[in-house]
């Protein structure tokens, strides 16, 4: 193994994959993670997730809508991006993107439609003029809201969700695969990579929903359901344990094995990644949320609602940082060392105003929430009718009976 | 003008007289080459991507015109199925003059900050090693001062290894990277989307994103020259015979003879990429 003497291959001067390629797995992570939450209700029938099921579906949808943007923004020739779909080289992991993305988009769109079908029709009936026309168009020509038709809707949602769950996992696992299958890069090349990506997607998705749910409840002045927060905290804790364990095991395994990879990974973790990996990802992002959620999970009975909400909120926010730093450490960290393994590249600090810079990345993070706001205006996430409808379909649990809010956000 | 109608595989600066002249000289070969590219794309279609045929219109293989200025050898009709090229680098002969790097830059219009080929200098003792490649070895090498006593020192030219099992072709999502029948790994600059996946996948640092044309760029073995019977520019200018280019289909070719009879190795053989650049007298320090 070559010693570090400062020599980089002459072409290894830039970090080729920029902040945009950090943003992409971060965004698709929310897509997959939020979908897991919605599946917990629709497929696995966990009643305590009912108050967030629609929110999770809408969140997944809005993040999916912009998922291609960071990629297109990164391409040297964005106008040729469509070649990935029309002339795919199926030997390439990246060529699967078009298929996975479009399949999941179709499944999710259908699911949204079936979930909202009754409300779309009712809104169309209630409205006049342009609004009536728009909602009538959204109803796609069927106005059947008989109990039989609604039962079919319900089955369709369950089926679509059951198909959507593996597709969401594939869509995100494949991102891990893209990195994990690069044998030229010891920090990336591990079969664990897709698994770690997937688990951290679940973490970021549940974390985001805890934050969103509490924020929206505050905004609507609606009560925050304790069973929902508790359940989300439990699942978040579970996925955090899995993801942090695998992330740690990967490093320990390499170090113990003293493999060739460790020569590189050790240099990275002891050098340019020492802060973002150990301090951010492992301690601030994993250990502290682990302890906070531990308190919530183990001492749940003794916690006041407010304490529980605050603890899960802080843990979720920290986990959002953890997952971002994990993406950063993988994507950027993996490119910091020259393939000569003797020297570093020139480092990477994203510019503020660059095409692939910080402002654009922030914009990409804000955009899904703008979409979510619009989504909510068109198809209200929390509405009285929705709760009633669900009431008809599902045996009402403790969460669902209280879930009917006084009024939707208008 | 016919010359102007040629689809440009290589970046062409409009104001660059050398490139313009060169293109005029080699118009026939370039047209033929693009035909080759289309055939390669078509082949891939048969194996797995039916949509590809529709997207890449077949470029007709135009018969090579006979420019008056070329050598007699180049006048023969070129058949890419009759060749399989290999490259041989005898590191013991390299003097680090950097002629190859300069020739490559000129011949292929390589951007200033990147290299299709470069030369590394190694100063090695039993305990320590020092490696550098100032500006890719473009201006040769100034004396190096190291804090240990080197017991051996040598130069190693590097370039794309034109691997037979190359990860760069495998990972290209649109099939813009491909292998010609002769074994050269090329990039279709009109099809590359500039995603950079191939740059990540190459273990040798041979690829880069050309920041002028925003596509992947790499050594082509001077495909425009070898299809006319010429040697790659780096081989032509090498004053010591360090760099040799030959045809494995020719039993008497010195490169084939050397690969068959000498003890050759390749860079990073553990990656199993089967490089077609072979090295003589390669030190363990070289990666």
XYZ file of C-alpha atoms in Angstrom:
697
model
C 0.000 0.000 0.000
C 1.491 3.354 -0.979
C 2.358 5.743 1.804
C 0.871 9.241 1.915
C 3.488 11.407 0.268
C 1.174 14.003 -1.206
C 1.096 12.756 -4.769
C -2.289 12.849 -6.520
C -2.897 11.695 -10.070
C -2.807 14.819 -12.260
C -6.463 14.421 -13.248
C -7.549 14.083 -9.631
C -7.803 17.795 -8.979
C -11.523 18.320 -8.506
C -14.276 16.602 -6.597
C -16.342 15.566 -9.623
C -19.573 14.800 -7.804
C -20.612 17.964 -6.053
C -23.106 19.053 -3.404
C -25.881 18.197 -5.855
C -24.962 14.530 -5.656
C -25.130 14.840 -1.872
C -28.592 16.353 -2.189
C -29.899 13.636 -4.461
C -29.687 10.724 -1.995
C -30.797 13.066 0.771
C -33.962 13.894 -1.166
C -34.717 10.344 -2.341
C -34.104 9.257 1.238
C -37.086 11.367 2.281
C -39.086 9.837 -0.554
C -38.416 6.296 0.617
C -38.531 7.054 4.337
C -41.836 8.900 4.162
C -43.286 6.095 2.107
C -42.286 3.575 4.755
C -44.333 5.598 7.252
C -47.391 5.689 5.026
C -47.037 1.921 4.475
C -46.996 1.296 8.191
C -50.585 2.503 8.181
C -51.885 1.370 4.801
C -50.163 -2.016 4.540
C -49.381 -2.989 8.104
C -52.497 -1.394 9.569
C -50.723 0.447 12.371
C -53.542 2.734 13.494
C -51.237 5.035 15.414
C -49.743 6.159 12.099
C -53.079 7.240 10.735
C -52.638 10.944 11.571
C -49.437 11.037 9.511
C -50.305 8.571 6.745
C -51.563 11.194 4.309
C -48.868 13.647 5.269
C -46.250 10.974 4.663
C -47.684 10.127 1.277
C -47.834 13.783 0.267
C -44.281 14.367 1.519
C -43.006 11.402 -0.438
C -44.806 12.690 -3.520
C -43.449 16.238 -3.232
C -39.867 15.129 -2.702
C -40.162 12.683 -5.566
C -41.381 15.473 -7.817
C -38.076 17.312 -7.481
C -35.773 14.294 -7.105
C -34.398 14.595 -10.625
C -33.529 18.282 -10.283
C -30.179 17.960 -8.484
C -29.136 15.264 -10.950
C -30.050 17.292 -14.016
C -28.401 20.328 -12.515
C -25.210 18.350 -12.082
C -25.017 16.851 -15.569
C -22.530 18.344 -17.988
C -25.294 18.138 -20.585
C -28.681 18.299 -18.846
C -30.392 18.468 -22.230
C -29.139 14.936 -22.853
C -30.417 13.636 -19.527
C -33.304 11.942 -21.291
C -30.768 9.621 -22.966
C -30.678 7.689 -19.685
C -34.260 6.665 -20.448
C -34.238 6.382 -24.246
C -30.793 4.855 -24.799
C -30.074 3.107 -21.517
C -27.008 0.922 -21.154
C -28.411 -1.700 -18.838
C -24.943 -2.768 -17.786
C -24.870 0.495 -15.848
C -26.515 0.755 -12.463
C -27.391 4.333 -13.302
C -29.486 3.251 -16.292
C -31.973 1.677 -13.897
C -32.856 5.135 -12.709
C -35.387 5.873 -15.438
C -37.270 2.629 -14.843
C -37.259 2.795 -11.061
C -38.125 6.459 -10.931
C -40.980 6.307 -13.415
C -42.407 3.114 -11.949
C -42.446 4.550 -8.457
C -43.850 7.845 -9.714
C -46.750 6.009 -11.373
C -47.460 3.892 -8.298
C -47.358 6.874 -5.980
C -49.505 9.060 -8.245
C -52.110 6.312 -8.491
C -52.052 5.906 -4.756
C -52.586 9.615 -4.202
C -55.491 9.505 -6.627
C -57.181 6.541 -4.961
C -56.724 8.019 -1.505
C -58.230 11.346 -2.583
C -60.776 10.108 -5.110
C -63.810 10.547 -2.883
C -62.798 14.030 -1.802
C -62.021 15.070 -5.359
C -65.523 14.062 -6.438
C -67.152 15.733 -3.460
C -65.199 18.920 -4.036
C -66.224 18.875 -7.675
C -69.874 18.495 -6.658
C -69.632 21.311 -4.167
C -67.880 23.797 -6.453
C -68.707 25.875 -9.468
C -66.914 27.241 -12.472
C -63.253 26.608 -13.004
C -62.754 24.872 -9.680
C -65.508 22.416 -10.528
C -63.951 21.807 -13.927
C -60.484 21.188 -12.442
C -61.714 18.737 -9.818
C -63.983 17.023 -12.333
C -60.938 16.562 -14.532
C -58.963 15.199 -11.563
C -61.743 12.670 -10.972
C -60.904 11.229 -14.406
C -64.488 10.664 -15.397
C -65.673 8.397 -12.607
C -68.007 9.842 -10.042
C -68.940 6.648 -8.232
C -68.728 7.146 -4.474
C -70.879 4.188 -3.506
C -69.611 2.126 -0.560
C -68.651 -0.668 -2.988
C -66.552 1.730 -5.070
C -64.898 3.112 -1.935
C -64.119 -0.407 -0.789
C -62.374 -0.988 -4.098
C -60.489 2.277 -3.604
C -59.358 1.074 -0.247
C -58.124 -2.225 -1.620
C -56.354 -0.408 -4.426
C -54.567 1.844 -1.955
C -53.423 -1.137 0.060
C -52.214 -2.942 -3.060
C -50.461 0.127 -4.467
C -48.824 0.741 -1.140
C -47.663 -2.854 -1.009
C -46.118 -2.414 -4.472
C -44.868 1.064 -3.662
C -42.962 -0.009 -0.566
C -40.495 -2.255 -2.388
C -40.258 0.236 -5.270
C -39.442 3.068 -2.894
C -36.836 0.843 -1.260
C -35.428 -0.072 -4.670
C -35.346 3.558 -5.750
C -33.240 4.435 -2.764
C -31.301 1.190 -2.396
C -30.214 1.648 -5.973
C -28.611 4.960 -5.052
C -26.520 3.088 -2.518
C -25.767 0.521 -5.182
C -24.382 3.233 -7.469
C -21.736 3.968 -4.885
C -21.340 0.464 -3.491
C -20.512 -1.049 -6.868
C -17.502 1.171 -7.632
C -14.525 -1.083 -7.021
C -12.107 1.747 -7.728
C -13.188 3.447 -4.501
C -12.528 1.566 -1.250
C -14.721 3.905 0.816
C -17.699 3.214 -1.419
C -17.134 -0.352 -2.493
C -19.088 -2.459 -0.012
C -22.251 -4.528 -0.391
C -23.438 -2.849 2.805
C -23.795 0.446 0.989
C -27.349 -0.023 -0.384
C -28.495 -1.335 3.000
C -26.992 1.592 4.868
C -28.552 4.015 2.407
C -31.929 2.385 2.802
C -31.876 2.320 6.584
C -30.726 5.900 6.808
C -33.516 6.786 4.384
C -35.997 5.354 6.854
C -34.337 7.398 9.594
C -34.490 10.637 7.633
C -38.065 9.988 6.476
C -39.455 9.255 9.925
C -37.412 12.089 11.421
C -38.740 14.561 8.876
C -42.322 13.435 9.501
C -41.970 13.857 13.257
C -40.807 17.413 12.678
C -43.453 18.120 10.035
C -46.280 16.542 11.999
C -45.530 18.484 15.153
C -45.025 21.725 13.239
C -48.277 21.316 11.334
C -50.214 20.454 14.484
C -48.852 23.592 16.136
C -49.764 25.596 13.069
C -53.284 24.179 12.968
C -53.626 24.450 16.753
C -54.544 20.782 16.717
C -53.501 18.380 19.470
C -50.362 16.341 18.835
C -51.387 12.717 19.167
C -49.267 11.056 21.834
C -49.620 7.520 20.413
C -48.482 8.762 17.022
C -45.399 10.514 18.362
C -44.579 7.534 20.552
C -44.921 5.100 17.688
C -42.823 7.235 15.369
C -40.181 7.638 18.051
C -40.029 3.873 18.499
C -39.610 3.194 14.805
C -37.108 6.004 14.502
C -35.106 4.526 17.346
C -35.232 1.099 15.726
C -34.002 2.346 12.366
C -31.384 4.544 14.013
C -29.975 1.533 15.828
C -29.835 -0.454 12.603
C -28.244 2.282 10.531
C -25.730 3.380 13.169
C -24.781 -0.220 13.873
C -24.102 -0.956 10.230
C -22.232 2.293 9.716
C -20.036 1.511 12.699
C -19.627 -2.161 11.856
C -18.443 -1.300 8.374
C -15.628 0.819 9.740
C -14.701 -1.572 12.553
C -14.641 -4.483 10.149
C -12.275 -2.714 7.781
C -10.044 -1.600 10.623
C -9.894 -5.038 12.211
C -9.323 -6.755 8.896
C -6.516 -4.279 8.130
C -7.559 -4.614 4.525
C -6.253 -2.498 1.699
C -9.442 -0.496 1.977
C -8.637 0.432 5.547
C -5.420 2.108 4.402
C -7.619 4.527 2.535
C -10.639 4.696 4.821
C -8.455 5.107 7.893
C -6.704 8.063 6.281
C -10.067 9.610 5.463
C -11.649 9.128 8.874
C -8.535 10.277 10.670
C -8.080 13.205 8.296
C -10.534 15.361 6.385
C -13.617 13.485 7.579
C -12.680 13.362 11.247
C -15.123 16.116 12.174
C -17.993 15.318 9.854
C -17.809 11.584 10.502
C -16.973 11.215 14.195
C -18.367 14.432 15.642
C -21.342 15.072 13.379
C -22.446 11.712 12.067
C -21.532 9.483 14.967
C -21.759 11.543 18.161
C -24.064 14.494 17.545
C -26.089 12.696 14.900
C -26.296 9.149 16.255
C -25.327 8.870 19.908
C -27.267 11.848 21.253
C -30.511 11.046 19.371
C -30.070 7.449 20.463
C -30.053 8.548 24.103
C -32.970 10.951 23.631
C -35.079 8.342 21.885
C -34.007 5.750 24.438
C -35.604 7.939 27.075
C -38.773 8.269 25.018
C -39.014 4.552 24.293
C -38.072 3.166 27.683
C -39.563 5.791 29.975
C -42.564 6.638 27.824
C -45.112 6.120 30.617
C -43.481 8.694 32.820
C -43.101 11.386 30.194
C -45.301 14.407 29.947
C -46.553 14.930 26.392
C -44.592 18.097 26.067
C -41.314 16.448 27.124
C -41.908 13.562 24.761
C -42.654 15.919 21.880
C -39.575 18.003 22.595
C -37.277 15.008 22.947
C -38.467 13.427 19.702
C -38.309 16.784 17.949
C -34.698 17.375 18.967
C -33.733 13.802 18.157
C -35.393 14.078 14.747
C -33.660 17.346 13.908
C -30.310 15.867 14.924
C -31.015 12.812 12.822
C -31.744 14.994 9.819
C -28.237 16.377 10.329
C -26.882 12.855 10.797
C -28.289 11.618 7.524
C -27.067 14.674 5.647
C -23.574 14.281 7.062
C -23.659 10.584 6.207
C -24.494 11.456 2.576
C -21.789 14.097 2.592
C -19.192 11.778 4.098
C -19.933 9.119 1.525
C -20.266 11.258 -1.595
C -17.706 13.978 -0.948
C -15.515 11.939 1.404
C -15.192 9.203 -1.168
C -13.716 11.641 -3.637
C -11.255 13.437 -1.399
C -8.481 10.916 -1.780
C -6.766 10.683 -5.151
C -6.839 7.247 -6.729
C -3.058 7.287 -6.387
C -3.892 6.717 -2.675
C -0.858 8.884 -1.931
C -2.416 12.315 -1.802
C -5.582 14.361 -1.485
C -7.568 16.210 -4.057
C -7.946 19.923 -3.654
C -10.730 19.550 -1.062
C -14.286 20.652 -1.583
C -16.187 23.639 -0.286
C -19.362 24.389 -2.214
C -19.663 27.984 -3.335
C -22.674 30.003 -2.243
C -23.874 31.233 -5.619
C -22.539 28.479 -7.829
C -24.821 26.546 -10.178
C -24.213 23.567 -7.903
C -23.756 25.720 -4.827
C -25.279 26.143 -1.384
C -28.153 28.425 -2.378
C -29.364 26.042 -5.056
C -29.140 23.180 -2.563
C -31.174 25.144 -0.034
C -33.668 25.948 -2.747
C -33.951 22.248 -3.499
C -34.697 21.602 0.158
C -37.322 24.340 0.360
C -39.038 23.492 -2.915
C -40.666 20.228 -1.722
C -42.267 22.132 1.155
C -43.637 24.714 -1.256
C -45.013 21.835 -3.290
C -46.417 20.324 -0.127
C -48.188 23.604 0.611
C -49.696 23.652 -2.882
C -50.552 19.964 -2.619
C -52.408 20.695 0.592
C -54.367 23.509 -1.055
C -55.481 21.239 -3.876
C -55.864 18.007 -1.928
C -56.184 18.854 1.784
C -54.048 16.566 3.902
C -56.119 17.098 7.022
C -59.822 17.451 6.470
C -62.975 16.427 8.285
C -64.304 14.373 5.398
C -61.080 12.437 5.122
C -61.269 11.356 8.721
C -64.877 10.307 8.295
C -64.058 8.311 5.240
C -61.269 6.491 6.987
C -63.664 5.930 9.853
C -65.954 4.017 7.560
C -63.186 1.824 6.293
C -61.073 1.028 9.313
C -61.908 -0.125 12.788
C -61.287 3.006 14.770
C -58.283 2.865 17.047
C -57.527 5.250 19.849
C -55.554 7.487 17.490
C -58.060 7.639 14.671
C -61.003 8.585 16.825
C -59.216 11.690 17.915
C -57.624 12.327 14.574
C -60.562 14.148 13.080
C -59.502 17.755 13.322
C -61.875 20.642 13.641
C -61.034 21.939 10.204
C -58.453 21.536 7.451
C -55.799 24.067 6.622
C -57.277 26.451 4.150
C -17.259 21.873 -47.452
C -17.326 18.237 -46.519
C -14.841 18.802 -43.715
C -17.226 21.086 -41.928
C -19.997 18.509 -42.016
C -18.018 15.968 -40.012
C -19.578 15.369 -36.613
C -16.890 16.281 -34.167
C -15.836 13.515 -31.833
C -12.993 15.641 -30.546
C -13.264 19.169 -29.280
C -12.503 21.581 -32.072
C -11.625 25.152 -31.288
C -12.783 27.201 -34.246
C -9.748 29.433 -34.185
C -7.152 26.711 -33.767
C -5.239 26.395 -37.026
C -3.465 23.175 -36.114
C -6.690 21.378 -35.385
C -8.318 22.677 -38.518
C -5.397 21.527 -40.644
C -5.305 18.228 -38.925
C -8.988 17.659 -39.469
C -8.639 18.413 -43.149
C -5.842 15.901 -43.362
C -7.679 13.179 -41.578
C -11.233 13.806 -42.673
C -11.563 10.372 -44.202
C -10.369 8.616 -41.094
C -12.666 10.563 -38.831
C -15.684 9.808 -40.979
C -14.743 6.154 -40.959
C -14.294 6.319 -37.222
C -17.747 7.731 -36.674
C -19.068 4.888 -38.780
C -17.301 2.557 -36.431
C -18.900 4.227 -33.473
C -22.323 3.631 -34.957
C -21.565 -0.031 -35.552
C -20.426 -0.395 -31.953
C -23.612 1.219 -30.720
C -25.644 -1.066 -32.923
C -23.948 -4.106 -31.463
C -24.839 -3.034 -28.001
C -28.428 -2.738 -29.141
C -28.492 -6.384 -30.061
C -27.371 -7.374 -26.574
C -29.730 -5.431 -24.456
C -30.945 -1.981 -25.392
C -33.401 -2.042 -28.264
C -34.230 1.635 -27.926
C -30.695 2.563 -28.743
C -30.998 1.842 -32.442
C -33.753 4.379 -32.775
C -31.917 7.055 -30.869
C -28.564 6.855 -32.602
C -29.063 7.267 -36.306
C -26.622 5.046 -38.153
C -23.767 7.044 -39.617
C -23.033 5.750 -43.085
C -19.509 4.452 -43.532
C -18.133 6.745 -46.191
C -15.339 5.275 -48.286
C -12.040 6.831 -47.322
C -11.161 9.546 -49.818
C -7.590 9.562 -50.962
C -5.908 12.730 -49.800
C -2.772 13.355 -51.808
C -0.648 14.163 -48.759
C -0.914 10.937 -46.779
C 1.524 8.042 -46.723
C 1.001 5.054 -48.933
C 0.096 2.866 -45.974
C -2.837 5.027 -45.070
C -4.266 4.703 -48.530
C -5.277 1.116 -47.896
C -8.873 0.636 -46.881
C -8.881 0.280 -43.125
C -10.739 -2.651 -41.619
C -11.126 -2.449 -37.871
C -11.729 -6.159 -37.562
C -8.204 -6.874 -38.711
C -6.526 -5.254 -35.729
C -6.347 -5.620 -32.006
C -4.041 -3.079 -30.527
C -1.929 -3.170 -27.418
C 0.421 -0.720 -25.809
C 3.749 -1.506 -24.193
C 5.629 0.744 -21.778
C 9.191 -0.100 -20.841
C 9.704 2.007 -17.727
C 13.429 1.249 -17.701
C 13.848 3.340 -20.840
C 11.888 6.447 -19.849
C 14.020 9.564 -19.317
C 11.157 11.831 -18.235
C 11.560 14.296 -21.106
C 7.788 14.852 -21.267
C 7.701 14.878 -25.074
C 4.803 12.445 -25.020
C 2.761 14.689 -22.743
C 3.405 17.715 -24.955
C 2.638 15.772 -28.130
C -0.611 14.483 -26.650
C -1.717 17.942 -25.541
C -1.091 19.351 -29.029
C -2.484 16.456 -30.978
C -5.668 16.074 -28.978
C -6.378 19.602 -27.792
C -6.311 18.455 -24.160
C -7.389 21.202 -21.713
C -4.495 22.763 -19.790
C -5.419 21.404 -16.385
C -6.031 17.790 -17.456
C -3.988 15.001 -18.990
C -4.713 12.134 -21.323
C -1.215 10.911 -20.565
C 1.294 11.913 -17.935
C 4.666 10.850 -16.569
C 5.323 10.058 -12.906
C 8.706 10.220 -11.200
C 9.545 7.794 -8.399
C 12.365 8.177 -5.886
C 12.431 5.069 -3.753
C 14.434 3.656 -0.886
C 13.776 0.517 1.119
C 11.875 2.554 3.690
C 10.398 5.524 1.894
C 9.188 6.660 -1.447
C 8.540 9.959 -3.143
C 6.347 10.398 -6.198
C 5.578 13.469 -8.232
C 4.398 14.526 -11.649
C 4.769 18.306 -11.893
C 2.168 19.460 -14.398
C 1.921 15.889 -15.595
C 5.583 15.983 -16.652
C 4.678 18.406 -19.421
C 7.904 20.408 -19.086
C 10.024 17.488 -17.982
C 11.377 17.280 -14.446
C 13.521 19.546 -12.282
C 15.831 17.884 -9.735
C 13.874 16.715 -6.712
C 15.102 17.151 -3.137
C 13.903 14.539 -0.721
C 14.671 13.952 2.943
C 15.919 10.423 2.422
C 18.523 8.740 0.254
C 16.769 7.205 -2.732
C 18.273 3.930 -3.778
C 16.434 3.810 -7.062
C 14.653 6.321 -9.236
C 12.619 5.928 -12.373
C 9.889 7.435 -14.523
C 6.557 5.800 -15.286
C 4.392 7.029 -18.148
C 0.690 6.651 -17.451
C -2.397 6.795 -19.646
C -5.714 5.072 -20.209
C -5.121 1.329 -20.021
C -7.856 0.524 -22.550
C -8.976 -2.334 -20.318
C -10.857 -5.252 -21.820
C -13.036 -5.606 -18.735
C -13.312 -1.933 -18.102
C -15.611 -0.505 -15.449
C -15.943 2.781 -17.335
C -17.947 1.220 -20.164
C -19.968 -0.818 -17.738
C -21.121 2.151 -15.695
C -21.893 4.572 -18.540
C -25.680 4.958 -18.243
C -26.208 5.901 -21.887
C -23.617 3.782 -23.675
C -21.520 6.796 -24.668
C -18.336 4.976 -23.634
C -17.600 2.031 -25.851
C -14.880 -0.237 -27.175
C -13.954 -0.355 -30.813
C -13.215 -3.679 -32.471
C -9.506 -2.905 -32.277
C -9.755 -2.559 -28.509
C -9.666 1.215 -28.080
C -11.958 2.646 -25.429
C -13.620 5.796 -26.736
C -16.218 8.322 -25.656
C -18.964 9.452 -27.991
C -18.793 13.142 -27.219
C -22.150 13.732 -28.893
C -23.907 11.259 -26.646
C -22.130 11.655 -23.298
C -24.363 13.342 -20.721
C -21.441 14.351 -18.497
C -22.591 12.504 -15.387
C -19.040 11.645 -14.350
C -19.805 8.059 -13.359
C -17.008 6.740 -15.589
C -14.567 9.160 -13.976
C -15.482 7.660 -10.611
C -15.261 4.099 -11.882
C -11.801 4.309 -13.484
C -9.220 3.097 -10.945
C -6.355 4.730 -12.842
C -7.424 8.370 -12.895
C -7.303 8.309 -16.680
C -10.628 10.016 -17.282
C -11.759 13.541 -16.574
C -14.694 15.796 -17.313
C -13.509 18.169 -20.011
C -14.699 21.500 -18.697
C -14.870 23.051 -22.154
C -17.192 20.493 -23.726
C -18.689 19.173 -20.440
C -18.268 15.537 -21.374
C -15.950 12.742 -20.311
C -12.577 12.872 -22.007
C -9.727 10.393 -22.194
C -6.891 8.911 -24.200
C -8.077 7.501 -27.538
C -4.748 5.916 -28.512
C -4.959 8.705 -31.104
C -7.677 6.765 -32.869
C -7.642 9.238 -35.741
C -3.996 8.375 -36.331
C -3.953 4.623 -35.772
C -6.805 4.106 -38.224
C -4.513 5.653 -40.847
C -1.658 3.352 -40.000
C 0.169 5.946 -37.911
C 1.312 5.491 -34.311
C -0.281 7.428 -31.452
C 1.366 10.836 -31.046
C 3.019 9.875 -27.741
C 4.616 6.808 -29.334
C 5.776 8.737 -32.396
C 7.655 11.340 -30.378
C 9.115 9.068 -27.691
C 12.892 9.382 -28.196
C 13.840 6.248 -26.270
C 11.313 3.671 -27.385
C 9.733 3.586 -23.929
C 6.309 3.727 -25.480
C 5.417 1.207 -28.122
C 2.166 0.564 -29.884
C 1.442 -2.643 -31.715
C -1.074 -5.002 -33.197
C -1.743 -8.292 -31.434
C -3.097 -9.714 -34.686
C 0.359 -9.408 -36.205
C 2.527 -12.282 -34.997
C 5.769 -10.488 -35.726
C 4.782 -7.198 -34.139
C 7.477 -6.293 -31.562
C 4.801 -5.386 -28.998
C 3.104 -8.755 -29.345
C 6.456 -10.524 -29.217
C 7.391 -8.641 -26.045
C 4.051 -9.346 -24.358
C 4.328 -13.002 -25.309
C 7.931 -13.536 -24.291
C 8.851 -10.960 -21.666
C 7.662 -10.690 -18.073
C 5.041 -8.005 -18.351
C 2.526 -6.748 -15.867
C -0.295 -4.252 -15.753
C -1.346 -1.536 -13.344
C -3.544 -2.588 -10.419
C -4.076 -6.123 -11.717
C -6.156 -6.976 -8.626
C -9.045 -5.015 -10.125
C -9.210 -7.618 -12.917
C -9.841 -4.953 -15.530
C -7.453 -6.620 -18.014
C -5.548 -3.538 -19.118
C -4.195 -3.551 -22.657
C -1.313 -1.306 -21.663
C 1.452 -3.615 -20.554
C 4.445 -2.567 -18.497
C 7.998 -3.866 -18.497
C 10.134 -3.389 -15.382
C 7.327 -2.035 -13.224
C 8.168 -1.415 -9.563
C 5.888 -2.435 -6.699
C 5.608 1.210 -5.677
C 3.730 2.033 -8.851
C -0.015 1.970 -8.561
